Short mmCIF file of C-alpha atoms in Angstrom, two decimals:
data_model
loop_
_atom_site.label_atom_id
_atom_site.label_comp_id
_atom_site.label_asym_id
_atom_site.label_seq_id
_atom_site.Cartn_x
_atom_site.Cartn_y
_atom_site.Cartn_z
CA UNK A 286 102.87 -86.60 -89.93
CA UNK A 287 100.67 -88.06 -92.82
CA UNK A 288 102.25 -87.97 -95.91
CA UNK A 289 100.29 -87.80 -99.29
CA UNK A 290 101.81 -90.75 -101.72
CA UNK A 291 100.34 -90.81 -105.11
CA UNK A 292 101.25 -94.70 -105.30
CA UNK A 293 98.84 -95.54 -102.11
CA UNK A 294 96.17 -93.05 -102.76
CA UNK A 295 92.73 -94.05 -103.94
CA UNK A 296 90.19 -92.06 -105.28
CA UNK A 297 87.09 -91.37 -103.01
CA UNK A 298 83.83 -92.80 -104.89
CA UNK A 299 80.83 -92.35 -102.23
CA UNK A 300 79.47 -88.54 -101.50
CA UNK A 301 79.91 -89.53 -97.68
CA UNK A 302 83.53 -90.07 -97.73
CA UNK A 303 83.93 -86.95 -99.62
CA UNK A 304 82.20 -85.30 -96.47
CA UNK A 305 84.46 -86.95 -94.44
CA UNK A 306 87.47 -86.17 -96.09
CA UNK A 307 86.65 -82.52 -96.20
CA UNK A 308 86.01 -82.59 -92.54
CA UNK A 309 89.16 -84.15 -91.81
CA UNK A 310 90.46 -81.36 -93.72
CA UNK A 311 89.31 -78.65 -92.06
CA UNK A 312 89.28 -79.58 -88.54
CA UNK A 313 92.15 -78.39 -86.24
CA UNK A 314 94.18 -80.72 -84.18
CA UNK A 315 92.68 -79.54 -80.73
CA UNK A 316 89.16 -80.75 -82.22
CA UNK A 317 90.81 -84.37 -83.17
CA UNK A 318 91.41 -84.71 -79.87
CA UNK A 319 88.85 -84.12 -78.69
CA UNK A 320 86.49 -86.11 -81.27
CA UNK A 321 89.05 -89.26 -80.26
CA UNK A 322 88.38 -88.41 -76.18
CA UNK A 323 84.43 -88.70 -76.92
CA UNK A 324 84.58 -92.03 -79.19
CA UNK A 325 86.98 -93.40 -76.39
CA UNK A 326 84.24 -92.72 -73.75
CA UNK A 327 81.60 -93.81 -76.04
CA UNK A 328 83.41 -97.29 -76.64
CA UNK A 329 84.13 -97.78 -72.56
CA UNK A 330 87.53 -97.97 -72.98
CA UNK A 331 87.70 -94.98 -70.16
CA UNK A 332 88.44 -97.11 -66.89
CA UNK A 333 87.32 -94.34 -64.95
CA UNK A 334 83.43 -94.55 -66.80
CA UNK A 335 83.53 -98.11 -66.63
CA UNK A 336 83.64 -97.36 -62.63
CA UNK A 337 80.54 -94.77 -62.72
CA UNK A 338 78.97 -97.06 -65.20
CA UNK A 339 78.61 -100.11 -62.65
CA UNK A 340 77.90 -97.97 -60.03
CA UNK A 341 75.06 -96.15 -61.22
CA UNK A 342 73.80 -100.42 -62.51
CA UNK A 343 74.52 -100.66 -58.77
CA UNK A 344 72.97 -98.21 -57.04
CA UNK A 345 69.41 -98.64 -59.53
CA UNK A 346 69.25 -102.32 -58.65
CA UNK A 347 69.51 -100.91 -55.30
CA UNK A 348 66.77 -97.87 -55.70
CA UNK A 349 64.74 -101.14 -57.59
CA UNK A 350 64.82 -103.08 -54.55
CA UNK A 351 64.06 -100.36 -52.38
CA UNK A 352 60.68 -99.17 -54.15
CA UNK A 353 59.75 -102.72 -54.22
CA UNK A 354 60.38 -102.98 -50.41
CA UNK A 355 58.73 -99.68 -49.83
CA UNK A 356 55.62 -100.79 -52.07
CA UNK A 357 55.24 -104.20 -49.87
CA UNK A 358 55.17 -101.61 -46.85
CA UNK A 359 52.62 -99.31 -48.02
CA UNK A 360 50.47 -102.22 -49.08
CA UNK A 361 50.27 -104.05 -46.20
CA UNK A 362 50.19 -101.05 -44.21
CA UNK A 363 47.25 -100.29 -46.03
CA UNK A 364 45.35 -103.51 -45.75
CA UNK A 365 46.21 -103.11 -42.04
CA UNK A 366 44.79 -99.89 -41.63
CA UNK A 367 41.84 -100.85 -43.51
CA UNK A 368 41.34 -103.73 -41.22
CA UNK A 369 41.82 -101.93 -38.05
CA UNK A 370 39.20 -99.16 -39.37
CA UNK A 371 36.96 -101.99 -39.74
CA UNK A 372 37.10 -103.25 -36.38
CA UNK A 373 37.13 -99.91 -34.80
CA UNK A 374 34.15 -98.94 -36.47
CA UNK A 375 32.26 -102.57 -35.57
CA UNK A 376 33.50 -101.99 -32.25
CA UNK A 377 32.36 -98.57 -31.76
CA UNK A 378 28.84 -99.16 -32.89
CA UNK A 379 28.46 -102.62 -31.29
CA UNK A 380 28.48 -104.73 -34.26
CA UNK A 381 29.39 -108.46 -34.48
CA UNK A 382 31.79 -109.55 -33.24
CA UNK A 383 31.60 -107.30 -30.57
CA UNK A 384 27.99 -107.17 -29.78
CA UNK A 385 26.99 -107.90 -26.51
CA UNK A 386 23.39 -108.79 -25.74
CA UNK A 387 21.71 -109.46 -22.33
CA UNK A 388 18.83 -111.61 -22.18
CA UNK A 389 16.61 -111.74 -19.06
CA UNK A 390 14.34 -114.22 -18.42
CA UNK A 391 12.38 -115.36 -15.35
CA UNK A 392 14.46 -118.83 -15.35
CA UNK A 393 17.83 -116.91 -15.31
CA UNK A 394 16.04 -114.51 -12.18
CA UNK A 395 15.30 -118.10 -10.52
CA UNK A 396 19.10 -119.35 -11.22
CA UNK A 397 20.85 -116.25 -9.31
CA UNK A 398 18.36 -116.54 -6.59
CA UNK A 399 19.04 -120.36 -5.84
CA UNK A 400 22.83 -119.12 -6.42
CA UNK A 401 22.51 -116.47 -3.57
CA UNK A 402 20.48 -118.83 -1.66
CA UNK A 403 23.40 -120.98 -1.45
CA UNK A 404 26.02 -118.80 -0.12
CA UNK A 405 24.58 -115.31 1.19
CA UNK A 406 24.20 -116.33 4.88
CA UNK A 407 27.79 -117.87 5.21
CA UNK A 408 28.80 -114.61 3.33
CA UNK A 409 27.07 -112.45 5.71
CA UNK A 410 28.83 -114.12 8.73
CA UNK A 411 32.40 -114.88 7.04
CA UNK A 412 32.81 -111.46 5.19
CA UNK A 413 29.91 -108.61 6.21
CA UNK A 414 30.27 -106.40 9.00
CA UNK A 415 27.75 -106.66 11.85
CA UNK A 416 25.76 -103.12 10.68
CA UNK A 417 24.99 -104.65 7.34
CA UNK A 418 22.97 -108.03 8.64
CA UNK A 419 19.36 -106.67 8.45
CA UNK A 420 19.61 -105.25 4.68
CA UNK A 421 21.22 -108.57 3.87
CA UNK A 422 18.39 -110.17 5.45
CA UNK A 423 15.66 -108.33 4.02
CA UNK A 424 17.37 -109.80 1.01
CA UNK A 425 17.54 -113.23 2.17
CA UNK A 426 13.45 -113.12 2.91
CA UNK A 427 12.60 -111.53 -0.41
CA UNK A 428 14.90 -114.55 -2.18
CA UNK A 429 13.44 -116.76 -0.06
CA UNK A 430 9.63 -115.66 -0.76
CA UNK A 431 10.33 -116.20 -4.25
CA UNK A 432 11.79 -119.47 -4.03
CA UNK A 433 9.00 -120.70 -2.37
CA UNK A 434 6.11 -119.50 -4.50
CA UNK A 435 8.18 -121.10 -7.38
CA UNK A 436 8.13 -124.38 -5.72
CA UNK A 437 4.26 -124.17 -4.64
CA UNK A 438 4.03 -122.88 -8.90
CA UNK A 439 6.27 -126.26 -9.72
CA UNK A 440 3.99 -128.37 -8.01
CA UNK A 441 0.74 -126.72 -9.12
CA UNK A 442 1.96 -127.59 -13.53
CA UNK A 443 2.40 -130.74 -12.80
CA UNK A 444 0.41 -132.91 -14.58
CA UNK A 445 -2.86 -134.91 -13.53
CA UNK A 446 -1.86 -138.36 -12.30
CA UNK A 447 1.90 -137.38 -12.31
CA UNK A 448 2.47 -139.96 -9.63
CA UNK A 449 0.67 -142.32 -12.00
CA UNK A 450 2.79 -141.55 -14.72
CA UNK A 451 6.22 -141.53 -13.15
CA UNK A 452 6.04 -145.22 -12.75
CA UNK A 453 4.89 -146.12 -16.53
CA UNK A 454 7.30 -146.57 -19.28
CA UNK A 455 7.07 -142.14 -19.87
CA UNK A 456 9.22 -141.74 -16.52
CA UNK A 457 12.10 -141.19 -18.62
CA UNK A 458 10.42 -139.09 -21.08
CA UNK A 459 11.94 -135.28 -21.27
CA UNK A 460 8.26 -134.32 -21.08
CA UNK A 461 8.30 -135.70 -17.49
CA UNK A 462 11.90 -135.14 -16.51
CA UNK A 463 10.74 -131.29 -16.66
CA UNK A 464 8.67 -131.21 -13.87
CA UNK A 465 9.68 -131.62 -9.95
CA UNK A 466 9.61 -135.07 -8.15
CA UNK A 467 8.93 -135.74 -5.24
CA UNK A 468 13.13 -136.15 -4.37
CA UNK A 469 13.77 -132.32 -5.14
CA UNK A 470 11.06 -131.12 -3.72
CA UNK A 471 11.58 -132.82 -0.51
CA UNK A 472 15.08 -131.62 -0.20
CA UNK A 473 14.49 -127.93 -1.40
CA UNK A 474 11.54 -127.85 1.28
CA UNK A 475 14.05 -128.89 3.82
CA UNK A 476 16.43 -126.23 3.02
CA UNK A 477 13.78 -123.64 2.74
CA UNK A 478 12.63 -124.78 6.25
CA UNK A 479 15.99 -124.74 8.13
CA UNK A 480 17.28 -121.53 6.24
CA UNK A 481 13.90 -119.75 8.20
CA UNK A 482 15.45 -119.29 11.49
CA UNK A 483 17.87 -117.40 9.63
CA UNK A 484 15.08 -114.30 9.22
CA UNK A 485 14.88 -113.89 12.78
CA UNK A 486 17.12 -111.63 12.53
CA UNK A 487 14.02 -109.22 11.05
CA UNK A 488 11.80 -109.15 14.31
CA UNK A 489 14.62 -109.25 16.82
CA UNK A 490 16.18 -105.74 18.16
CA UNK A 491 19.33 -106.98 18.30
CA UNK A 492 20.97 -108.58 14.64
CA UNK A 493 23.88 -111.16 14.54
CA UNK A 494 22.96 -113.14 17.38
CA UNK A 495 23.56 -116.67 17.80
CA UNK A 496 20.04 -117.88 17.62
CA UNK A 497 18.95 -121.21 17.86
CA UNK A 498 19.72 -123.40 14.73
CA UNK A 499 21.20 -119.96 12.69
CA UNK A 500 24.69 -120.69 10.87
CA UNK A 501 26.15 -118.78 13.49
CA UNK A 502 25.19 -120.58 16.51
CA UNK A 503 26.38 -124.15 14.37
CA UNK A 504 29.43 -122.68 13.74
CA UNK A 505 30.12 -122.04 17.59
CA UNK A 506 28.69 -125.60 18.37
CA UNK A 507 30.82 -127.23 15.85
CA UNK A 508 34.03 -125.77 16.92
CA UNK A 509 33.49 -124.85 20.84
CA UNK A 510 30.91 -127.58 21.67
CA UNK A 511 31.11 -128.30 24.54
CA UNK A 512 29.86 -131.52 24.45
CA UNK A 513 30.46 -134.28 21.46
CA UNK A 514 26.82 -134.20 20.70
CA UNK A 515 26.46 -129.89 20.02
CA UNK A 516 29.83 -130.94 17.79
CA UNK A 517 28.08 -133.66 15.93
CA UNK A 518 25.18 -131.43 16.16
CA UNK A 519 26.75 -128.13 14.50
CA UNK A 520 28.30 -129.89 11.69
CA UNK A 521 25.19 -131.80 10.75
CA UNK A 522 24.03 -128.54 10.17
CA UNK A 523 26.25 -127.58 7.65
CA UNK A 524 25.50 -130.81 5.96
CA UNK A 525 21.87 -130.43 6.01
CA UNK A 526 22.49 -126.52 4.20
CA UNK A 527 23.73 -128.01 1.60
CA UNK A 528 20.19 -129.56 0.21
CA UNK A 529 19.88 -125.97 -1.20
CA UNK A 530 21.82 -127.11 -4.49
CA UNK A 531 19.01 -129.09 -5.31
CA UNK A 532 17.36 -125.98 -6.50
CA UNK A 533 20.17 -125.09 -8.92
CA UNK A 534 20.49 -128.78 -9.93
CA UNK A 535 17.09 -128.80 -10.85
CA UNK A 536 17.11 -125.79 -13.34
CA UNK A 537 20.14 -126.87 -14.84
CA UNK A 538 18.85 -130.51 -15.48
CA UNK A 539 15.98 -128.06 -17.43
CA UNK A 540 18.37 -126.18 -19.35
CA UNK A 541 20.28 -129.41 -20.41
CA UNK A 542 16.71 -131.17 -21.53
CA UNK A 543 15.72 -127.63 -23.55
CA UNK A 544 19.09 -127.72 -25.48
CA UNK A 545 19.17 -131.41 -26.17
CA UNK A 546 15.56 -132.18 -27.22
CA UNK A 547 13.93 -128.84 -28.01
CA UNK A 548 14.07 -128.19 -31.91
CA UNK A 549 15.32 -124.96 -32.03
CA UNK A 550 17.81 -124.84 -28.99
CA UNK A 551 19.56 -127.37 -30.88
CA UNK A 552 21.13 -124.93 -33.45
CA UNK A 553 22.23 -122.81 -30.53
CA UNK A 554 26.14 -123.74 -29.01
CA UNK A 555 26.04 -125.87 -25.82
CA UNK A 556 27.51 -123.12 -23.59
CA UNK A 557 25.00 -120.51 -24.75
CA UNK A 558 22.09 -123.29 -24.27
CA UNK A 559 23.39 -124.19 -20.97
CA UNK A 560 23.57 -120.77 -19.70
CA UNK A 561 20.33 -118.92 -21.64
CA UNK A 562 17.14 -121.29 -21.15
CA UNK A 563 14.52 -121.17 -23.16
CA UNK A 564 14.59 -120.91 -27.57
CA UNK A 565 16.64 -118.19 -29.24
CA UNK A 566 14.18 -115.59 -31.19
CA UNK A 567 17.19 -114.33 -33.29
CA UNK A 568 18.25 -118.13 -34.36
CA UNK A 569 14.74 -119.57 -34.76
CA UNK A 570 14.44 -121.15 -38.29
CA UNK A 571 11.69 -119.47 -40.44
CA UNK A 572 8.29 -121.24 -41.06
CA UNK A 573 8.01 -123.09 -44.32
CA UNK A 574 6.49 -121.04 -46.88
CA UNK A 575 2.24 -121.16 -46.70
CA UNK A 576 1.86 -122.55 -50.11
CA UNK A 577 -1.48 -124.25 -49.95
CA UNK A 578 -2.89 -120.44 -49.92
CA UNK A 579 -0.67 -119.58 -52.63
CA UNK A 580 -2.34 -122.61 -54.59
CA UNK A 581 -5.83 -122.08 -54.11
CA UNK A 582 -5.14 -118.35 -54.67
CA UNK A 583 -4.24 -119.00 -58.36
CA UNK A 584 -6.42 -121.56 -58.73
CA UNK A 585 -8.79 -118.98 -58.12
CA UNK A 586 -7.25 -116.35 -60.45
CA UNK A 587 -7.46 -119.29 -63.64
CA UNK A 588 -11.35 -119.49 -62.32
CA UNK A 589 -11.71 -116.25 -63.41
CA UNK A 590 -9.79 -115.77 -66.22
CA UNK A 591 -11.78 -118.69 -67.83
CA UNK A 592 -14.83 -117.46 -66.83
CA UNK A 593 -14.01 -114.42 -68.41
CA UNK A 594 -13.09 -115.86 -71.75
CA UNK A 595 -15.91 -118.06 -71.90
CA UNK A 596 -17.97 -114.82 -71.46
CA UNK A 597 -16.13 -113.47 -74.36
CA UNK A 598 -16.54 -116.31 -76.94
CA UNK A 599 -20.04 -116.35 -76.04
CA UNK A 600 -20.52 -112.66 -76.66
CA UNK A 601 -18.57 -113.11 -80.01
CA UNK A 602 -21.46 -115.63 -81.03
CA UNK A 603 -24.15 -114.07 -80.03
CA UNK A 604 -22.05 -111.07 -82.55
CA UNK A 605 -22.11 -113.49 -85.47
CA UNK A 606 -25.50 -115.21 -85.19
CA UNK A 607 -27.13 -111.28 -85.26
CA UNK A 608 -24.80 -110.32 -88.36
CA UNK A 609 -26.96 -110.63 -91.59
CA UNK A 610 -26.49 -113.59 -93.74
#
């Protein structure tokens, strides 16, 4: 109950307290109430808001750390997919890095046929079927035509008084080392010469027969015999066969000389050099620039222009002697 006391009263000065006073007045007890409910709440001294107050903090630091989380996904999901579209594309249209170029030159032709040379007979007797010897030896003759026009083409460059100069101080030279002594090209005659009974095979009616001094007929010596000597005889053989790597030891000793003293293999890795005789078109460096034509070209060009404005002083004379005085 409030209880008006003239001792404790006090007069209201300010126009705002008189508002509030008159509200106080009028306002019903219900409305109080209610006015003290909502300053409680505003205050926090509501346990129950306090609760929904920290959890909504709560559950934005939460929704914070989640859009952050989901941003760092979608970023680098992004860059990702950007990347892979790059590569897709580069791979699509053969673009570096995944360009892959074939360069053919007579030297690599040379290189698989003193390859095949090597190992197509013991493949036709190890792993072919009987019905498939005379294409493979059609094959043999055709690699074995063109292995020896390319020695009779070796010996042919050589230079005049090679003999001469392989026992001079240029032996050693790379310019020398490039052409074929008289070491390889003994032993790659050899083997050229003992793989010929091979081709017999061509003019006989009959195809996989041991003939004399084929691989077949020194494999049967070397393991039947009968006698010591066909033994010893049969594996000399296979010893003897294997004078054909002097071919491939030859144009790899080539290769190595072209990427270690030629100018412009040298820029090119030692695998690719090793593998691709010969320069690189694409990695050649460019000529130096032809500036001695450049030079006398505008020397030229100053010629003129002096010429030309000697001509026109002289003309403006000739202008003021013919003016009257």
């Amino acid at each position: 109950e409030q209880r008006a006391d003239t001792a404790w009263m006090e007069r209201i000065q300010s126009a705002r307290g008189i508002a509030a006073a008159e509200r106080a007045a009028k306002q019903t007890r219900r409305a109080a109430s209610e006015r003290t409910r909502t300053r409680i709440t505003i205050n926090g001294s509501n346990d129950g808001n306090c609760w929904t107050r920290t959890t909504q903090r709560i559950m934005g630091m939460i929704h914070q750390l989640c859009a952050a989380f989901a941003n760092t996904i979608v970023m680098y999901y992004r860059s990702l997919r950007s990347y892979i579209k790059v590569q897709a594309t580069d791979f699509l249209y053969g673009n570096s890095p995944y360009a892959f170029k074939i360069r053919l030159t007579g030297v690599n032709v040379l290189v698989i046929f003193s390859i095949a040379f090597m190992f197509l007979d013991q493949i036709k007797l190890a792993i072919s079927e009987s019905n498939v010897d005379r294409p493979i030896t059609i094959a043999e003759l055709v690699i074995w035509l063109v292995l020896a026009i390319e020695l009779i083409f070796e010996v042919i460059i050589r230079p005049g008084g090679y003999s001469v100069l392989v026992k001079s101080e240029k032996a050693y030279f790379p310019s020398t080392a490039r052409y074929i002594n008289r070491f390889h090209l003994f032993a790659e005659i050899s083997s050229l010469v003992l793989f010929a009974p091979e081709l017999r095979c061509l003019s006989s009616s009959r195809c996989g027969e041991a003939n004399t001094y084929s691989l077949l007929q020194s494999s049967v010596m070397a393991l039947v015999g009968p006698t010591r000597t066909d033994s010893f005889v049969g594996r000399l053989y296979f010893i003897i066969i294997r004078l054909r790597i002097f071919a491939l030891v030859r144009h790899w000793k080539k290769m190595w000389l072209n990427h270690t003293f030629t100018e412009d293999m040298k820029q090119v890795g030692f695998l690719k050099g090793m593998l691709l005789p010969g320069t690189n078109d694409d990695e050649r460096p460019e000529p130096p620039p032809k500036t001695k034509k450049k030079t006398q070209k505008k020397k030229k060009d100053d010629d003129y222009f002096a010429e030309s404005e000697s001509k026109d002083l002289a003309s403006d004379n000739e202008i003021e002697d013919m003016a009257p005085g």
